[in-house]
Amino acid sequence: MRRILFTFVLSTILLSVSCQETAITRDSVLTTLDSLEHKLQWVEYRLGQEKWKQHATDRSDSLEYYQGLHDYVINAPGLIRTLQAGQRLLQDEEAIRRCELMRSSVALGQIESSSRVSSLRDSLLRLDGNAGSETPYEINQLCCNESDRTVRERTYRARSNMGNKLADGLGQLFRMRNQEARRLGYNNCQALSFTQYGIESQEYLKLLDRVNSRSTDAYVVIVERLQAQFGSTPVEVWDLAYAYEDVKRRVDAYFPADSQLSFVDKSLEKLGFDLDKLPIYIDRQHATAGNTRTYYLPIRPPYDVRLTVNIEDGLSSTQELLYNIGQALHQTHIFQERELYVNALPEAWTESLAQAIAALCQDERWLATYPRLPQSLINDYLTAHNEQEIIRLRMTLVNLMFEYEAYTNPNRDLNKLYWDLFERYMMLPRHDDIKPWTKVTTFVKQPVWMHNHLFGKMIAAQVVGEIKRQYSSLADNPEIGSYLNQNYFRFGARYDWRDLLERGTSEKLNPDYLIQGMGI
């Protein structure tokens, strides 16, 4: 009874400043923004607490309740209409920025919280039974230690075929998201997501074409070398990661699980980040069957962010640890009065700054100083890493174009679309009898997200390039921490990421840094 009474009272409060179908004024937009920020600040804090409880104990009595309350807030009547009007009614630069951040996130939130979309999405995730996001290249990595090509193929096919039952539902999910986007005044969900980043479709396609043309020749050389290695049988998708298994095995021997936190602590301290003095809680013992990876959760940044770490032998575990701590470092160094600028960080931006920290794992000085790899192995590893990054980039182009085309016309044969794109960018044999695109869990979990991955990698490469230009290495210089904080971390989402990138690197986004970073 108390819970019901509390819900009734809170619902009344939440509706008290809702947006009615009346004339919208500048003052009403500002009132709505203030009210919305306050509500979301409280609800998202409680959601973070419940998510942590769910993760740490596998049980939360109130997670569903607060998720429902969050959806209730962002679906207030007339909210989108008011935020859209704010774009033309507001003159103050900060008010316009607040409105921009709220409008796009609320619109995408309304799509994902609609009963049709959320029901289908959740059912697909249950069918998938996969908590992480697999791409066709990651599926390839799962079978790369098999020396028998027949076994590698069988493993790859089995993994990919697990997603066959998702194909029809995923196509339906694309269509439903588009329908909800049109209800909000956008052509499709792709257009809505691109609006959030100020991306023009034609410019985006030109960017992908530029990345394609710059990486094609280097990729062809890699495939030709692999072809010589494997003999007369054509190189297949399940061979790509196996070709680097020997280098991976030799490098992983220098990253025992019990040394990785020491590597991370010491190297970050040399950059000016003392983890023991930051509000970052790291659970170093927590490990259950359902939580096998490092898990990062902001509870109330910049004052309370948490990680659980389940470290395994190998470089990839260290890199994942640095990536997640990079996210935490970013959010604990934001110095802005409005919590909106902490909670509404663009995903490509958070991706990029976390990747810039994780890039320590590809820095020669860091590899020689902390895990103490011999120079010959460092050389072999960096060559193999660059080649794998080129392969991943080509596969990313497949996924990006697939996502773009699937939202543009979800009624087409999506499996044919995937393999047509695979042939174009990967130049390997197609296998129309399997559907690896259905195992890209990001397509299910998040609407139109894949471009964040590419933009994040491009931004990170540009930031890393500038750091190396100024300091020669990413390792062992406290001025690097100051550079990241003064130019990027402290601003949060207060300013457009393009402006911050230009502030820190003295040029606009330039994809050439990504290509050059791969040794091309």
XYZ file of C-alpha atoms in Angstrom:
520
model
C 0.000 0.000 0.000
C 2.839 2.408 0.846
C 4.508 1.614 -2.493
C 1.287 2.330 -4.372
C 0.774 5.602 -2.478
C 4.387 6.628 -3.149
C 4.003 5.883 -6.858
C 0.788 7.891 -7.041
C 2.325 10.910 -5.302
C 5.505 10.770 -7.378
C 3.530 10.398 -10.600
C 1.504 13.466 -9.681
C 4.702 15.431 -9.091
C 6.223 14.256 -12.371
C 3.160 15.331 -14.301
C 2.893 18.700 -12.578
C 5.253 20.347 -15.051
C 4.348 18.272 -18.100
C 4.083 19.783 -21.538
C 0.470 20.378 -22.513
C -0.846 21.177 -25.971
C -0.719 24.919 -25.315
C 1.343 27.716 -26.783
C 5.016 27.044 -26.129
C 7.105 29.979 -24.949
C 10.761 30.449 -24.146
C 9.960 30.380 -20.433
C 7.961 27.161 -20.728
C 10.856 25.499 -22.574
C 13.298 26.519 -19.839
C 10.896 25.319 -17.145
C 10.572 21.980 -18.935
C 14.348 21.644 -19.252
C 14.898 22.366 -15.550
C 12.156 19.935 -14.531
C 13.353 17.197 -16.882
C 16.978 17.470 -15.751
C 15.930 17.248 -12.105
C 13.720 14.211 -12.664
C 16.243 12.323 -14.766
C 19.074 13.110 -12.354
C 17.204 11.388 -9.527
C 15.778 8.491 -11.541
C 19.083 7.678 -13.256
C 20.869 7.712 -9.907
C 18.401 5.167 -8.537
C 18.637 3.148 -11.744
C 22.424 3.028 -11.392
C 22.118 1.758 -7.828
C 19.709 -0.996 -8.871
C 21.843 -2.023 -11.853
C 24.826 -2.351 -9.543
C 22.797 -4.411 -7.111
C 21.656 -6.636 -9.964
C 25.227 -7.064 -11.175
C 26.776 -7.655 -7.755
C 24.096 -9.950 -6.287
C 22.179 -11.166 -9.367
C 19.056 -9.716 -7.777
C 17.267 -6.373 -7.752
C 13.711 -5.925 -6.567
C 13.333 -2.421 -7.980
C 15.271 -2.314 -11.272
C 12.181 -2.831 -13.401
C 10.278 -0.254 -11.355
C 12.853 2.509 -11.839
C 13.287 1.648 -15.503
C 9.547 2.080 -15.888
C 9.711 5.384 -14.028
C 12.500 6.568 -16.338
C 10.409 5.668 -19.387
C 7.430 7.453 -17.835
C 9.454 10.664 -17.438
C 10.790 10.780 -21.020
C 7.358 10.001 -22.475
C 5.610 12.961 -20.824
C 2.877 14.345 -23.125
C 4.160 17.011 -25.502
C 7.773 16.719 -24.337
C 9.302 16.244 -27.791
C 7.145 19.058 -29.164
C 8.445 21.418 -26.464
C 12.091 20.437 -26.970
C 11.795 20.843 -30.731
C 10.291 24.301 -30.247
C 13.189 25.178 -27.979
C 15.569 24.991 -30.930
C 13.979 28.124 -32.407
C 12.834 29.932 -29.252
C 16.033 29.867 -27.226
C 18.859 32.344 -27.757
C 21.180 31.630 -24.856
C 24.037 29.373 -25.972
C 23.919 27.146 -22.893
C 20.128 26.770 -23.022
C 20.348 25.755 -26.686
C 23.019 23.186 -25.810
C 20.884 21.733 -23.019
C 17.914 21.499 -25.354
C 19.974 19.764 -28.044
C 21.251 17.152 -25.604
C 17.798 16.465 -24.208
C 15.918 16.398 -27.505
C 17.945 13.673 -29.172
C 18.279 11.461 -26.106
C 14.575 11.744 -25.264
C 13.570 10.927 -28.852
C 15.736 7.792 -28.979
C 14.539 6.882 -25.500
C 10.925 7.152 -26.570
C 11.562 4.797 -29.472
C 13.242 2.173 -27.309
C 10.667 2.429 -24.523
C 7.649 2.025 -26.815
C 5.849 -1.203 -25.922
C 6.216 -2.752 -29.387
C 9.929 -2.063 -29.728
C 10.903 -2.941 -26.156
C 8.915 -6.178 -26.196
C 10.486 -7.405 -29.447
C 13.985 -6.217 -28.489
C 13.884 -7.976 -25.125
C 12.556 -11.186 -26.648
C 15.394 -11.188 -29.209
C 17.963 -10.681 -26.460
C 16.492 -13.611 -24.545
C 16.624 -15.773 -27.669
C 20.219 -14.740 -28.279
C 21.257 -15.515 -24.726
C 24.416 -13.443 -25.271
C 25.247 -10.699 -22.774
C 28.064 -9.281 -24.901
C 28.275 -8.006 -28.442
C 29.779 -10.313 -31.013
C 30.782 -9.267 -34.485
C 31.698 -11.714 -37.261
C 35.371 -10.988 -36.520
C 34.872 -11.724 -32.816
C 33.135 -14.982 -33.729
C 36.224 -15.683 -35.834
C 38.483 -15.031 -32.829
C 36.566 -17.585 -30.752
C 37.723 -20.366 -33.051
C 41.157 -18.965 -33.997
C 43.133 -21.353 -31.792
C 41.964 -24.362 -33.802
C 44.763 -25.453 -36.115
C 42.400 -27.614 -38.184
C 40.620 -25.402 -40.746
C 37.696 -27.812 -40.858
C 37.192 -27.395 -37.115
C 37.498 -23.606 -37.423
C 34.840 -23.577 -40.113
C 32.538 -25.838 -38.135
C 32.949 -23.680 -35.016
C 32.340 -20.456 -36.944
C 29.264 -21.854 -38.648
C 27.846 -23.208 -35.385
C 28.329 -19.835 -33.696
C 26.783 -17.933 -36.601
C 23.900 -20.369 -37.026
C 22.854 -19.742 -33.433
C 21.524 -16.435 -34.719
C 19.395 -17.801 -37.564
C 16.297 -17.784 -35.372
C 16.822 -14.034 -34.830
C 16.807 -12.988 -38.491
C 13.084 -12.336 -39.010
C 12.721 -10.632 -35.660
C 15.704 -8.364 -36.257
C 14.275 -7.211 -39.587
C 10.989 -6.496 -37.818
C 12.831 -4.535 -35.132
C 14.397 -2.281 -37.790
C 10.923 -1.622 -39.219
C 9.346 -0.899 -35.827
C 12.065 1.565 -34.873
C 11.569 3.368 -38.183
C 7.815 3.585 -37.567
C 8.380 5.102 -34.131
C 10.908 7.588 -35.569
C 8.390 8.707 -38.192
C 5.847 9.265 -35.429
C 8.333 11.742 -33.932
C 8.838 13.527 -37.255
C 11.948 11.831 -38.667
C 12.274 9.888 -41.923
C 13.621 6.822 -40.127
C 15.593 5.853 -37.046
C 18.866 6.382 -38.897
C 17.959 10.021 -39.581
C 17.064 10.570 -35.917
C 20.330 9.124 -34.661
C 22.374 11.093 -37.177
C 20.603 14.287 -36.072
C 21.964 13.670 -32.584
C 25.510 14.024 -33.952
C 24.843 16.564 -36.651
C 25.717 13.981 -39.309
C 24.540 14.445 -42.890
C 23.881 11.146 -44.646
C 25.752 12.040 -47.812
C 28.779 13.269 -45.873
C 28.695 10.059 -43.832
C 28.703 7.903 -46.968
C 31.579 9.952 -48.376
C 33.504 9.374 -45.150
C 32.972 5.617 -45.390
C 34.047 5.685 -49.018
C 37.199 7.580 -48.056
C 38.050 5.048 -45.345
C 37.390 2.254 -47.826
C 39.602 3.679 -50.550
C 42.451 4.468 -48.126
C 42.505 0.951 -46.655
C 41.774 -1.245 -49.690
C 45.324 -1.686 -51.010
C 46.768 -2.525 -47.594
C 43.982 -5.027 -46.978
C 44.528 -6.708 -50.348
C 48.218 -7.175 -49.501
C 47.233 -8.853 -46.211
C 44.815 -11.223 -47.942
C 47.397 -12.099 -50.604
C 49.965 -12.905 -47.912
C 47.444 -15.050 -46.036
C 46.570 -16.788 -49.296
C 50.212 -17.740 -49.743
C 50.276 -18.980 -46.156
C 47.170 -21.170 -46.517
C 47.976 -22.518 -49.973
C 45.617 -23.126 -52.873
C 42.411 -23.146 -50.791
C 40.826 -19.653 -50.730
C 41.233 -17.668 -47.528
C 37.979 -17.749 -45.547
C 36.528 -15.483 -42.872
C 37.322 -18.092 -40.196
C 41.031 -17.946 -41.131
C 41.576 -14.238 -40.486
C 42.218 -14.306 -36.736
C 44.007 -17.665 -36.737
C 46.779 -16.168 -38.861
C 47.830 -14.100 -35.827
C 47.374 -16.745 -33.146
C 51.101 -17.411 -32.700
C 51.959 -13.747 -32.028
C 48.962 -13.443 -29.719
C 50.052 -16.499 -27.720
C 53.614 -15.192 -27.322
C 52.440 -11.738 -26.203
C 49.800 -13.098 -23.813
C 52.511 -14.883 -21.844
C 53.717 -11.456 -20.633
C 50.277 -10.551 -19.256
C 49.530 -12.948 -16.377
C 46.264 -12.162 -14.620
C 47.912 -11.394 -11.282
C 50.122 -8.649 -12.778
C 47.651 -6.667 -14.841
C 46.224 -4.417 -12.131
C 49.776 -3.515 -11.157
C 50.567 -2.590 -14.774
C 47.462 -0.411 -14.916
C 47.888 1.267 -11.514
C 51.537 2.151 -12.040
C 51.228 3.328 -15.636
C 48.186 5.524 -14.913
C 49.907 7.026 -11.872
C 52.776 8.032 -14.157
C 50.197 9.879 -16.280
C 48.972 11.789 -13.245
C 45.955 9.587 -12.359
C 46.158 8.117 -8.853
C 43.297 5.594 -8.789
C 43.441 5.320 -4.983
C 42.574 9.022 -4.668
C 39.711 9.039 -7.167
C 36.050 8.149 -6.494
C 36.437 4.974 -8.553
C 35.425 1.837 -6.694
C 37.092 -1.275 -8.143
C 35.846 -4.652 -6.936
C 38.880 -6.848 -7.527
C 37.451 -10.132 -6.264
C 33.979 -10.187 -7.750
C 33.624 -12.913 -10.378
C 30.592 -15.061 -11.077
C 29.610 -17.349 -13.920
C 27.408 -14.607 -15.352
C 30.017 -11.831 -15.037
C 33.152 -12.872 -16.850
C 34.381 -9.477 -18.043
C 35.280 -6.095 -16.620
C 32.079 -4.189 -15.970
C 31.839 -0.399 -15.622
C 28.843 1.415 -14.161
C 28.522 5.132 -13.360
C 26.351 5.505 -10.254
C 26.602 9.258 -9.745
C 29.571 10.640 -11.635
C 31.835 12.428 -10.975
C 31.415 11.348 -7.332
C 30.726 7.614 -7.595
C 31.714 5.268 -10.426
C 32.281 1.541 -10.038
C 33.961 -1.364 -11.785
C 34.119 -5.063 -11.208
C 37.110 -6.784 -12.719
C 37.437 -10.411 -13.663
C 40.912 -10.554 -15.113
C 42.152 -13.368 -17.300
C 45.634 -14.051 -18.649
C 46.399 -12.137 -21.830
C 46.761 -8.696 -23.354
C 43.093 -8.344 -24.297
C 42.124 -8.482 -20.622
C 44.513 -5.615 -19.823
C 43.223 -3.615 -22.754
C 39.617 -4.093 -21.634
C 40.581 -3.038 -18.106
C 42.269 0.148 -19.378
C 39.294 0.921 -21.630
C 36.804 0.724 -18.752
C 39.027 2.670 -16.377
C 39.397 5.243 -19.169
C 35.634 5.747 -19.081
C 35.790 6.159 -15.310
C 38.679 8.643 -15.509
C 36.712 10.735 -17.966
C 33.597 10.920 -15.821
C 35.400 11.518 -12.526
C 37.230 14.518 -13.997
C 34.190 16.400 -15.311
C 33.893 19.749 -13.550
C 30.550 21.172 -14.587
C 27.738 22.388 -12.345
C 24.999 20.752 -14.400
C 24.788 16.976 -14.059
C 23.354 16.932 -17.572
C 26.875 17.533 -18.876
C 28.013 14.419 -17.040
C 25.085 12.149 -17.863
C 24.508 13.110 -21.511
C 27.958 12.363 -22.912
C 27.878 11.465 -26.627
C 28.766 7.806 -26.982
C 31.335 8.334 -29.731
C 33.114 10.791 -27.432
C 33.183 8.456 -24.419
C 34.319 5.640 -26.720
C 37.177 7.728 -28.068
C 38.629 8.919 -24.767
C 38.416 5.415 -23.301
C 40.180 4.053 -26.390
C 42.878 6.717 -26.039
C 43.690 5.338 -22.561
C 43.546 1.728 -23.814
C 45.999 2.679 -26.585
C 48.754 2.351 -23.979
C 48.723 -1.325 -24.945
C 50.091 -0.383 -28.370
C 52.736 2.057 -27.125
C 56.320 0.809 -27.536
C 57.610 2.433 -24.351
C 54.706 1.072 -22.305
C 55.130 -2.464 -23.691
C 58.844 -2.408 -22.900
C 58.459 -0.832 -19.428
C 55.509 -2.618 -17.818
C 55.003 -6.134 -19.246
C 58.648 -5.933 -20.437
C 58.272 -7.410 -23.885
C 61.547 -7.846 -25.788
C 61.912 -5.448 -28.706
C 61.681 -8.217 -31.317
C 58.308 -9.321 -29.910
C 57.107 -5.706 -29.700
C 57.874 -5.342 -33.404
C 56.065 -8.578 -34.283
C 53.088 -7.643 -32.130
C 52.663 -4.108 -33.500
C 52.844 -5.413 -37.072
C 50.229 -8.073 -36.304
C 48.079 -5.554 -34.418
C 48.088 -3.099 -37.319
C 47.116 -5.819 -39.775
C 44.300 -7.009 -37.528
C 43.088 -3.427 -37.162
C 42.921 -3.135 -40.946
C 40.888 -6.347 -41.108
C 38.591 -5.094 -38.323
C 38.170 -1.792 -40.134
C 37.043 -3.600 -43.275
C 34.566 -5.649 -41.243
C 33.393 -2.448 -39.564
C 32.626 -1.037 -43.016
C 30.489 -4.115 -43.683
C 28.549 -3.597 -40.457
C 28.201 0.165 -40.900
C 26.852 -0.125 -44.421
C 24.612 -3.015 -43.417
C 23.114 -0.970 -40.578
C 22.681 2.071 -42.843
C 20.996 0.118 -45.623
C 18.892 -1.981 -43.220
C 17.298 1.116 -41.706
C 16.978 2.800 -45.084
C 15.039 -0.192 -46.471
C 14.409 -2.951 -43.897
C 12.035 -4.800 -46.255
C 14.826 -6.092 -48.481
C 16.539 -9.485 -48.182
C 18.888 -8.616 -45.311
C 20.999 -11.737 -45.646
C 21.678 -11.019 -49.322
C 22.464 -7.419 -48.383
C 24.993 -8.584 -45.794
C 26.841 -10.956 -48.103
C 26.856 -8.419 -50.954
C 28.566 -5.960 -48.618
C 30.859 -8.693 -47.304
C 32.009 -9.453 -50.852
C 32.572 -5.768 -51.575
C 34.660 -4.952 -48.510
C 36.156 -8.278 -47.387
C 36.723 -9.765 -50.867
C 36.353 -13.298 -49.488
C 33.948 -16.132 -50.364
C 30.339 -15.564 -49.347
C 28.237 -18.120 -47.462
C 24.566 -17.279 -47.885
C 23.512 -20.304 -45.862
C 24.574 -18.642 -42.587
C 23.590 -15.302 -41.046
C 26.500 -13.897 -38.960
C 24.916 -10.422 -38.969
C 22.247 -11.678 -36.570
C 24.951 -12.200 -33.926
C 25.901 -8.508 -33.895
C 24.048 -7.919 -30.648
C 24.500 -4.147 -30.944
C 21.911 -4.170 -33.749
C 19.394 -5.471 -31.212
C 20.443 -3.590 -28.100
C 20.860 -0.093 -29.501
C 19.248 1.695 -32.445
C 21.755 2.940 -35.028
C 24.843 2.743 -32.833
C 27.598 1.364 -35.078
C 28.777 4.763 -36.328
C 29.799 5.567 -32.731
C 32.394 2.804 -32.993
C 34.010 4.251 -36.123
C 33.849 7.863 -34.944
C 35.267 6.783 -31.583
C 38.236 5.110 -33.260
C 38.858 8.120 -35.512
C 38.710 10.596 -32.607
C 40.959 8.403 -30.450
C 43.521 8.086 -33.254
C 43.596 11.867 -33.664
C 43.971 12.458 -29.895
C 46.694 9.803 -29.641
C 48.452 11.295 -32.673
C 48.506 14.721 -31.001
C 49.816 13.283 -27.711
C 52.629 11.494 -29.536
C 53.423 14.651 -31.478
C 53.786 16.593 -28.231
C 55.251 13.938 -25.915
C 56.593 11.211 -28.292
C 54.937 8.423 -26.241
C 51.693 7.771 -24.373
C 53.565 6.460 -21.337
C 55.221 7.923 -18.238
C 54.518 11.630 -18.533
C 52.139 13.377 -16.095
C 51.637 16.168 -18.626
C 49.571 13.711 -20.683
C 47.001 13.438 -17.903
C 46.888 17.230 -17.690
C 46.467 17.455 -21.459
C 43.498 15.053 -21.425
C 41.879 16.773 -18.479
C 42.369 20.362 -19.606
C 41.275 19.790 -23.196
C 38.625 17.076 -22.916
C 37.678 15.442 -19.609
C 36.626 18.465 -17.558
C 34.100 19.776 -20.066
C 31.927 16.661 -20.235
C 29.100 17.327 -22.693
C 29.084 21.104 -22.161
C 30.414 21.701 -25.673
C 30.131 19.843 -28.958
C 32.815 17.151 -29.224
C 33.932 18.565 -32.572
C 34.866 21.837 -30.895
C 36.715 20.039 -28.095
C 38.609 17.872 -30.581
C 39.682 20.930 -32.537
C 40.647 22.642 -29.269
C 42.952 19.766 -28.304
C 44.422 18.874 -31.715
C 44.180 22.174 -33.639
C 42.224 20.559 -36.475
C 38.814 19.174 -37.268
C 38.073 15.453 -37.343
C 40.549 13.874 -39.751
C 40.170 10.140 -40.570
C 43.741 10.051 -41.895
C 45.011 9.640 -38.321
C 43.128 6.349 -38.047
C 44.600 5.083 -41.311
C 48.121 6.246 -40.493
C 47.880 4.659 -37.043
C 47.476 1.302 -38.787
C 50.778 1.750 -40.550
C 49.224 2.575 -43.916
